[in-house]
PDB file of C-alpha atoms in Angstrom:
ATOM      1  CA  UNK A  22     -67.066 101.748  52.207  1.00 69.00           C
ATOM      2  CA  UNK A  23     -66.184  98.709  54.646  1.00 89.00           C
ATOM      3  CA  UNK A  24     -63.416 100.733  56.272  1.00 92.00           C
ATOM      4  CA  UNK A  25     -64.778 103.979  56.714  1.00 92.00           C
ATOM      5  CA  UNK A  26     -67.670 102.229  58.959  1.00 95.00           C
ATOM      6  CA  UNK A  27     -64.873 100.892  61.130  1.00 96.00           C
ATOM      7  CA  UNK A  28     -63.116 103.725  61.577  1.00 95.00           C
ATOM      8  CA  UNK A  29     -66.953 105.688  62.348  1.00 95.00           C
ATOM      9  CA  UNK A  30     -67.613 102.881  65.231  1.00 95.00           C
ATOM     10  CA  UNK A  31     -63.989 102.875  66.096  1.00 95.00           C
ATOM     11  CA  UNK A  32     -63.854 106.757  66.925  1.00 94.00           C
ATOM     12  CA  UNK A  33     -67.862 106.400  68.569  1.00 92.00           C
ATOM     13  CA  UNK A  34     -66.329 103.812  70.887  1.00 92.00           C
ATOM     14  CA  UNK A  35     -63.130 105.797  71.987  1.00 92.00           C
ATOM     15  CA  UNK A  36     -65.135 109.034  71.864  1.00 91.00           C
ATOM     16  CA  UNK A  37     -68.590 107.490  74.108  1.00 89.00           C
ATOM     17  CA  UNK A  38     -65.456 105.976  76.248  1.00 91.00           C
ATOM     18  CA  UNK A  39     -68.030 103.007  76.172  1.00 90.00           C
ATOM     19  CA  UNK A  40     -64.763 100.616  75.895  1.00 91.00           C
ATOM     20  CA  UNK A  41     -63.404 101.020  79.432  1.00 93.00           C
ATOM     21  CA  UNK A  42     -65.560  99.260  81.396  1.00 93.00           C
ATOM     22  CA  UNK A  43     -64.955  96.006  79.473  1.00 95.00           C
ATOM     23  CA  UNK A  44     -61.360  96.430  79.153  1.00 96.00           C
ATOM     24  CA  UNK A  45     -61.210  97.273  82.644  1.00 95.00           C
ATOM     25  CA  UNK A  46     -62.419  94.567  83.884  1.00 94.00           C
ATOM     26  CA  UNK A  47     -60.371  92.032  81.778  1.00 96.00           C
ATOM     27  CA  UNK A  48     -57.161  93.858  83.220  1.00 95.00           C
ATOM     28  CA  UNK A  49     -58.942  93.299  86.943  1.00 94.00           C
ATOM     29  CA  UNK A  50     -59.295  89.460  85.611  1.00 92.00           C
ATOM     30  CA  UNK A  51     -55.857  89.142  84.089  1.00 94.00           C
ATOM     31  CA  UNK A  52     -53.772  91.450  87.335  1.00 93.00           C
ATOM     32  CA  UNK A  53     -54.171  87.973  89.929  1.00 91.00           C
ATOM     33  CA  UNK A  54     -53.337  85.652  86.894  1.00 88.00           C
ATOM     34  CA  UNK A  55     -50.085  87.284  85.826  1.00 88.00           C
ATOM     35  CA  UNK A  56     -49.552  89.488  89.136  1.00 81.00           C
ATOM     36  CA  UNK A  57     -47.300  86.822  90.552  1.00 77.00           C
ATOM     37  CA  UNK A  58     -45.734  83.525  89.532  1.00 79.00           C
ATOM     38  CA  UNK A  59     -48.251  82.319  86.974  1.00 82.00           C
ATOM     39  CA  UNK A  60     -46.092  79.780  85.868  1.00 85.00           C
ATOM     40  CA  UNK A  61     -44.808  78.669  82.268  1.00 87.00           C
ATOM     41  CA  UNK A  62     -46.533  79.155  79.102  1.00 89.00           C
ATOM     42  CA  UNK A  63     -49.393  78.211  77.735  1.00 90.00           C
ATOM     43  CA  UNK A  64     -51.173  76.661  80.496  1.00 86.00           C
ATOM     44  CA  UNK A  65     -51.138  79.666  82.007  1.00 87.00           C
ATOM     45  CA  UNK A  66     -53.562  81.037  79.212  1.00 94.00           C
ATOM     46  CA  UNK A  67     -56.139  78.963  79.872  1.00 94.00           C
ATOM     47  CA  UNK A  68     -57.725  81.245  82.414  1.00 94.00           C
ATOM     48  CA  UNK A  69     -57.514  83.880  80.655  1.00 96.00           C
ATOM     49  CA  UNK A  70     -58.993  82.343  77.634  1.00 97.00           C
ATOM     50  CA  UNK A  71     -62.255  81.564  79.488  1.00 96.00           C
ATOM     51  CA  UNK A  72     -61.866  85.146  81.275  1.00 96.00           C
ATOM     52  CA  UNK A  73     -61.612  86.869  77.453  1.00 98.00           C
ATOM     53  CA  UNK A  74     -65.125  85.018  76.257  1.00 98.00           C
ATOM     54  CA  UNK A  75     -67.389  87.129  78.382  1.00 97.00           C
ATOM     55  CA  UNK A  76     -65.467  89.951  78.274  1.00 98.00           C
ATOM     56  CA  UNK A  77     -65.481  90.318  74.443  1.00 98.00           C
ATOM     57  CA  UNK A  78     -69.477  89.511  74.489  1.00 98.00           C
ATOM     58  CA  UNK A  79     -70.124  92.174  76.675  1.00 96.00           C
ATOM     59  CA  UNK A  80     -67.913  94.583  74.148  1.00 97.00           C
ATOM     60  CA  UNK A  81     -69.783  93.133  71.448  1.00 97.00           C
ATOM     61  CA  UNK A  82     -72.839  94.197  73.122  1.00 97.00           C
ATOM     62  CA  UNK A  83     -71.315  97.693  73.380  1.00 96.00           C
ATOM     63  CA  UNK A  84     -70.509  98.118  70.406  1.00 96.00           C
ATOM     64  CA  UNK A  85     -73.632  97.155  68.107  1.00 95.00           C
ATOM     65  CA  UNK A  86     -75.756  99.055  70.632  1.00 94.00           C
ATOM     66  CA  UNK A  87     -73.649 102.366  70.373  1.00 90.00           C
ATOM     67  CA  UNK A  88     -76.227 104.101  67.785  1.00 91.00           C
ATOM     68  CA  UNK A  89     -80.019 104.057  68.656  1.00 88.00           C
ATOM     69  CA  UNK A  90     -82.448 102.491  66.193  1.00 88.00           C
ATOM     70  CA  UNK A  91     -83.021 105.809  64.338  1.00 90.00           C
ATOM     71  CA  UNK A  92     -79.076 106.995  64.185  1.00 92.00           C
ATOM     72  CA  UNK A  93     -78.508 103.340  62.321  1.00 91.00           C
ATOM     73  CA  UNK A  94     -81.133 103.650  59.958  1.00 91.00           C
ATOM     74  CA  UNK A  95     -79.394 106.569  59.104  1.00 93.00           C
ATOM     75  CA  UNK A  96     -76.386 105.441  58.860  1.00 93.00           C
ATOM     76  CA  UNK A  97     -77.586 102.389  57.089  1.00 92.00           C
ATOM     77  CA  UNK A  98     -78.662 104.329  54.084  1.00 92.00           C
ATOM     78  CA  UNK A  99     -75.631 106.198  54.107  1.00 92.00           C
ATOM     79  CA  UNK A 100     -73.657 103.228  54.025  1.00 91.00           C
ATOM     80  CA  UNK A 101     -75.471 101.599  51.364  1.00 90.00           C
ATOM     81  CA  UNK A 102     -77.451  98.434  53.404  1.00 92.00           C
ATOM     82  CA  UNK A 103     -77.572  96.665  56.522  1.00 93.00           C
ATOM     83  CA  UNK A 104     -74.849  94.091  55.775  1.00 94.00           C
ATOM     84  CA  UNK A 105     -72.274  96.987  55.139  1.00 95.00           C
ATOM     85  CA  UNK A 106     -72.925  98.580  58.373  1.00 96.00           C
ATOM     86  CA  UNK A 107     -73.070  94.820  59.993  1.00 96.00           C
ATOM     87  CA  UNK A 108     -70.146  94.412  58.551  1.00 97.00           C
ATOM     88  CA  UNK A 109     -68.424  97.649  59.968  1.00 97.00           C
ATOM     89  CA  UNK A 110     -69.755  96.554  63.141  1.00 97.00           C
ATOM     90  CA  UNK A 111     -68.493  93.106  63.554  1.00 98.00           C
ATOM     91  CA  UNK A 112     -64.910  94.345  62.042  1.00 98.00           C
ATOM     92  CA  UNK A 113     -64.937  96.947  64.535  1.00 97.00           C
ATOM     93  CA  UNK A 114     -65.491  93.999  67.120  1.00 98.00           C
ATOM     94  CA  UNK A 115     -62.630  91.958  65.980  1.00 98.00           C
ATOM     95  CA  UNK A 116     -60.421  94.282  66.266  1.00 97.00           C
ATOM     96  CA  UNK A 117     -61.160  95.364  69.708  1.00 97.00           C
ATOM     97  CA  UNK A 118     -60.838  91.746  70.408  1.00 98.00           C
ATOM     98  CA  UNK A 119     -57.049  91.949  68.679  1.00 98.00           C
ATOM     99  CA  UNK A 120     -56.149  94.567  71.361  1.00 97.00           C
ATOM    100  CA  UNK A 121     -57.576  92.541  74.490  1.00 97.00           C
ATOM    101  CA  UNK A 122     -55.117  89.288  72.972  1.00 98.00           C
ATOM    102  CA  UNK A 123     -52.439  91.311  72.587  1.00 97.00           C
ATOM    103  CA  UNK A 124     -53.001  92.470  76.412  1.00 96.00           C
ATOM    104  CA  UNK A 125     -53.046  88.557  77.486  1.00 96.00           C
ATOM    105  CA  UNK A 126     -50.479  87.730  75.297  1.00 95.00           C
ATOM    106  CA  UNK A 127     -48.097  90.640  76.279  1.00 94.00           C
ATOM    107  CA  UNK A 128     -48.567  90.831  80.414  1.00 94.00           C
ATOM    108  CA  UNK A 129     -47.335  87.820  80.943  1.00 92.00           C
ATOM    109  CA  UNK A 130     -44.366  87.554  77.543  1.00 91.00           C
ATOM    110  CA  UNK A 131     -43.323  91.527  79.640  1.00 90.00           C
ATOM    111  CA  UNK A 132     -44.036  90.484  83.330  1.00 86.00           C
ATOM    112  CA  UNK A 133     -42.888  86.933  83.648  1.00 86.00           C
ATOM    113  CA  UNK A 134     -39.025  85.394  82.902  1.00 84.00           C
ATOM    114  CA  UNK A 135     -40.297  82.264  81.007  1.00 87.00           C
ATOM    115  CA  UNK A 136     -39.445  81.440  78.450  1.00 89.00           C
ATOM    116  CA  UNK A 137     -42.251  81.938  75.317  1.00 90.00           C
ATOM    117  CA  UNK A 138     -40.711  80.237  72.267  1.00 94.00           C
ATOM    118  CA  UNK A 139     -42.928  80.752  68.724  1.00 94.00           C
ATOM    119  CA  UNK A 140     -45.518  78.131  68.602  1.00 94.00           C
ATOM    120  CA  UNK A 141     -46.450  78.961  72.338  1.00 94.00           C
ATOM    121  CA  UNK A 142     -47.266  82.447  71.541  1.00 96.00           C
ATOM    122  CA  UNK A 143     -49.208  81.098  68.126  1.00 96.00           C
ATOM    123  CA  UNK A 144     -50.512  78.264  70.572  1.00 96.00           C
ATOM    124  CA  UNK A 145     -52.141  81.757  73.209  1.00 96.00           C
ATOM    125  CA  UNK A 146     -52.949  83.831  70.413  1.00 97.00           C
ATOM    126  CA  UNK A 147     -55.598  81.366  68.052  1.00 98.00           C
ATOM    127  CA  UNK A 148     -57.067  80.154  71.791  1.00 97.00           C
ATOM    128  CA  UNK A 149     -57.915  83.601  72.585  1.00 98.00           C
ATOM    129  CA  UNK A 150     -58.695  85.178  68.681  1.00 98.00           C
ATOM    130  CA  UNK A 151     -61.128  81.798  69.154  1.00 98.00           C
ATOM    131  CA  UNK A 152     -62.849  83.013  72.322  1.00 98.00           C
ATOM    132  CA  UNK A 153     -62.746  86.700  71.263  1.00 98.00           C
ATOM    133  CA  UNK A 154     -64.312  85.515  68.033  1.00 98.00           C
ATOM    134  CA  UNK A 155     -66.557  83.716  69.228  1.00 98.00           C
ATOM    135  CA  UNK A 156     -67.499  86.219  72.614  1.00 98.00           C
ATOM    136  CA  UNK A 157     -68.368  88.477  69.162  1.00 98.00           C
ATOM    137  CA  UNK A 158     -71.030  86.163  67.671  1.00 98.00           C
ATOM    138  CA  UNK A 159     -72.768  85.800  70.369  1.00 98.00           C
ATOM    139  CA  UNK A 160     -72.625  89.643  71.766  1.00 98.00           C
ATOM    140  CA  UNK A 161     -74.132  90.535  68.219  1.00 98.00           C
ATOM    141  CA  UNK A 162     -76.607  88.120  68.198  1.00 97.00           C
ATOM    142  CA  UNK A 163     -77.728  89.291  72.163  1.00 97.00           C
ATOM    143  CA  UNK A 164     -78.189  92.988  70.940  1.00 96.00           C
ATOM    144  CA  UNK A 165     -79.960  95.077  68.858  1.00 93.00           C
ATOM    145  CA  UNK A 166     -81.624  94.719  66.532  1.00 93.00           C
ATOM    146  CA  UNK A 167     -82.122  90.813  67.363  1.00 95.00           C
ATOM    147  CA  UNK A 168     -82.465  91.954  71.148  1.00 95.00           C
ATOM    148  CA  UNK A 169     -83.698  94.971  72.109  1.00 90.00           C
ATOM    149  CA  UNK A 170     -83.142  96.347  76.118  1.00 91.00           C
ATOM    150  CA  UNK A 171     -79.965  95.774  77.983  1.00 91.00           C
ATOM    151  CA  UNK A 172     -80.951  93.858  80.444  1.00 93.00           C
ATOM    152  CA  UNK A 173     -82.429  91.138  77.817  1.00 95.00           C
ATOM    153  CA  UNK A 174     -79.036  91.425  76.454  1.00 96.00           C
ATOM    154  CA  UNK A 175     -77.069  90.385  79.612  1.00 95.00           C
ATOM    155  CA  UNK A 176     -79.152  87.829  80.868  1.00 96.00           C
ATOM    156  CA  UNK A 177     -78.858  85.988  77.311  1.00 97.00           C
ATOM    157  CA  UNK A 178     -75.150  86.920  77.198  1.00 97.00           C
ATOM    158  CA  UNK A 179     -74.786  85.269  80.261  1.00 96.00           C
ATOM    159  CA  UNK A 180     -76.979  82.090  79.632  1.00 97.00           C
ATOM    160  CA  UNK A 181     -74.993  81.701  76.294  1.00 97.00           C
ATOM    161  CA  UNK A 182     -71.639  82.099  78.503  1.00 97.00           C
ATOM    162  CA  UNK A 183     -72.932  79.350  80.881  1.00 95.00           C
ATOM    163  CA  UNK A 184     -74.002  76.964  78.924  1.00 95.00           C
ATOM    164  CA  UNK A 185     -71.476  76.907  76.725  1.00 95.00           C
ATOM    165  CA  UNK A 186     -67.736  78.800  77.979  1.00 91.00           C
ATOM    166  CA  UNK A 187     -66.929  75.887  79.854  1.00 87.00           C
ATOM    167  CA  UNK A 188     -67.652  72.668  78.483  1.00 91.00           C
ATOM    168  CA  UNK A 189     -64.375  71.194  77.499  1.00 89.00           C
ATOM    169  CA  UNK A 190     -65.199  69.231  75.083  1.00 90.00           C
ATOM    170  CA  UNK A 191     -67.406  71.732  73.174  1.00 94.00           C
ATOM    171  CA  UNK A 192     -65.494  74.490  70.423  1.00 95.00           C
ATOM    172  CA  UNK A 193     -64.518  76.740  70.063  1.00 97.00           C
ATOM    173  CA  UNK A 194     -63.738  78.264  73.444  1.00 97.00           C
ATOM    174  CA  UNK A 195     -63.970  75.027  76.047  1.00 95.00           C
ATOM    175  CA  UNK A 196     -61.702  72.986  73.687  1.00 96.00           C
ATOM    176  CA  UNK A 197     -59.219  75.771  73.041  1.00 96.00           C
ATOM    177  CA  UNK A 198     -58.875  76.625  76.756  1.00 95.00           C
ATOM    178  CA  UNK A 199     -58.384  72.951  77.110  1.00 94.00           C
ATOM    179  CA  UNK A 200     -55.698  72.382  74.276  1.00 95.00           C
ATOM    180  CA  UNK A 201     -54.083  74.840  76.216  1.00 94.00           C
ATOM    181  CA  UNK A 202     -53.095  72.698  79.355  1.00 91.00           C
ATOM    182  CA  UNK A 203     -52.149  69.528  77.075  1.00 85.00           C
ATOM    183  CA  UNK A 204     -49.505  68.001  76.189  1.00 78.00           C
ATOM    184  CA  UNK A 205     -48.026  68.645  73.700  1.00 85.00           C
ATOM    185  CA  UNK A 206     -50.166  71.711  72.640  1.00 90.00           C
ATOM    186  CA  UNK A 207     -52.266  71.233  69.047  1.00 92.00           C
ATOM    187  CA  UNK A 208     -51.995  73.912  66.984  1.00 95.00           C
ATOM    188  CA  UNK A 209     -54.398  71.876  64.599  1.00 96.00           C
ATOM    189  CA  UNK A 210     -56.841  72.020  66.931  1.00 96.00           C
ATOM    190  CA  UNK A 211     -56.271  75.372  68.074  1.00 97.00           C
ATOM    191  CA  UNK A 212     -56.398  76.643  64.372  1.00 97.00           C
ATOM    192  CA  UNK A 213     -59.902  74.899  63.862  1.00 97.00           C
ATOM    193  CA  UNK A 214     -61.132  76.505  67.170  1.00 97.00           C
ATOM    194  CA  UNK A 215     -60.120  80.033  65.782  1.00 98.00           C
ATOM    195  CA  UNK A 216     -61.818  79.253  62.480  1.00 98.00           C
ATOM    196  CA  UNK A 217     -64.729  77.801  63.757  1.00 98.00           C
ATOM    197  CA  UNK A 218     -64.954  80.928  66.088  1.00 98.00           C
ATOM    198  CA  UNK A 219     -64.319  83.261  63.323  1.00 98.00           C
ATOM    199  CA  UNK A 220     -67.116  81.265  61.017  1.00 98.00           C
ATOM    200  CA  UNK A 221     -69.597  81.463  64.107  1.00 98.00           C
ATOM    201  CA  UNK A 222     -69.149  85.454  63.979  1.00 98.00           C
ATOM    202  CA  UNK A 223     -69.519  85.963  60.294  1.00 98.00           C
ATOM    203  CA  UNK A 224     -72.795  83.858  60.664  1.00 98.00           C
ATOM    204  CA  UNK A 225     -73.972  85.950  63.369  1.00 98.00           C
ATOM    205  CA  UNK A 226     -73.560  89.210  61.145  1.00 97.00           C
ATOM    206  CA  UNK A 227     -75.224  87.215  58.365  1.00 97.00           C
ATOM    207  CA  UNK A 228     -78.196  86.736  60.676  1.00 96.00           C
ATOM    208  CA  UNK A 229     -78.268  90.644  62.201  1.00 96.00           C
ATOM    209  CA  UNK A 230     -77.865  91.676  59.033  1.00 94.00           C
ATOM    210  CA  UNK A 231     -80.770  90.163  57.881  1.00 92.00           C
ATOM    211  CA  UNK A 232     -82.896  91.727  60.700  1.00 90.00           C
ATOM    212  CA  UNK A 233     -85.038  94.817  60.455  1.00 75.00           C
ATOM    213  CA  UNK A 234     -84.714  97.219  62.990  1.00 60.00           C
ATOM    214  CA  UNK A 235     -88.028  97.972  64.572  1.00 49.00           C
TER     215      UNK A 235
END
C-alpha cells in the first residue's frame, strides 16, 4: 500500500507543478558553482551540499502540505493509518531528494573535464543523500500537521537551517560538507553522515505520524 501512496504524492507534485520553484532555485544555486571553472572534485561539492539542505526542506515542506487537513484524513483512512500515509510522504521526499543529487552530481561529472574517479562520486553522493535526508526531517517536522500556516513553517525552516547547516563540526550536513574539502576524503564519515541523516528523517515521520491533524 506503501507504493501506491508514493506514486499518489508523486503525480500531486508533478500535476500541482508545486516542485519547480524548489528545483528552480537549486539550479539558480548550482549555475555560478559549476558555470565556470569550479575546480576538481569533491571540494567542489561542498557548496552545493550546504546549498541542497534548504532546498530539500523547503520541498519537504511542499510536499507534506500538498493535501489540506480534510483531503488527508481522507486519504488516511483510505490508506489504512497515519504512519502509511507518513510513510508515502517521506518516501516521496527522498526520492525527490535522489533527483536534486543526481543534478549536483551530474552538472559538474557533464560540464567540467576533471577527472571523477569512483569513490569521489560515492564521496558527493552520501554528502548530499545526508543533507537531502536530513533537509527532509526537518521540512516534515516544520509542516503540517506539527505546524500549521506557511509562514510558521519558513521561519522554523529557516531557524533550523541557521542554527544548524553550518556548523562544521555538527552531523550530518556541517560535517559532510566539511569531509568534503579534506584530505583524503572519509567515506566512513561520510557514510555515518548519510545514515545519521537518513535515521533523523525516519524519526521525524515517527513523530508526524504520531500527530493528529486538527
Amino acid at each position: 500500500m506503501i507504493w501506491p501512496l508514493v506514486r499518489y504524492y508523486s503525480a500531486d507534485l508533478l500535476r500541482s507543478q508545486r516542485f519547480l520553484l524548489p528545483f528552480l532555485l537549486y539550479g539558480m544555486l548550482l549555475a555560478p558553482l559549476f558555470g565556470g571553472d569550479p575546480g576538481p572534485p569533491p571540494a567542489t561539492w561542498a557548496a552545493s551540499v550546504l546549498a541542497l539542505y534548504p532546498v530539500s526542506v523547503w520541498l519537504a515542506v511542499t510536499v507534506a502540505n500538498t493535501e489540506d487537513p480534510v483531503q488527508r484524513q481522507v486519504t488516511i483512512a483510505a490508506a489504512g493509518g497515519r504512519g502509511r500515509v507518513t510513510t508515502g510522504i517521506l518516501l516521496t521526499c527522498l526520492l525527490a531528494d535522489l533527483v536534486l543529487v543526481a543534478l549536483a552530481m551530474g552538472w559538474p561529472v557533464l560540464a567540467t573535464a576533471y577527472a571523477h574517479p569512483p569513490h569521489l562520486l560515492a564521496a558527493g553522493a552520501l554528502a548530499h543523500f545526508a543533507a537531502g535526508a536530513t533537509g527532509t526531517a526537518v521540512g516534515l517536522l516544520c509542516a503540517r500537521p506539527v505546524v500549521h500556516g506557511i509562514g510558521w513553517s519558513a521561519v522554523l525552516g529557516a531557524a533550523v537551517v541557521a542554527a544548524t547547516g553550518f556548523q562544521r563540526w555538527l552531523p550530518p550536513v556541517g560535517s559532510a560538507a566539511r569531509t568534503l574539502v579534506d584530505t583524503p576524503v572519509s567515506l566512513s564519515t561520510l557514510g555515518f553522515d548519510a545514515g545519521l541523516a537518513l535515521a533523523l528523517a525516519v524519526v521525524a515521520g515517527v513523530v508526524v505520524s504520531r500527530v493528529r491533524a486538527v
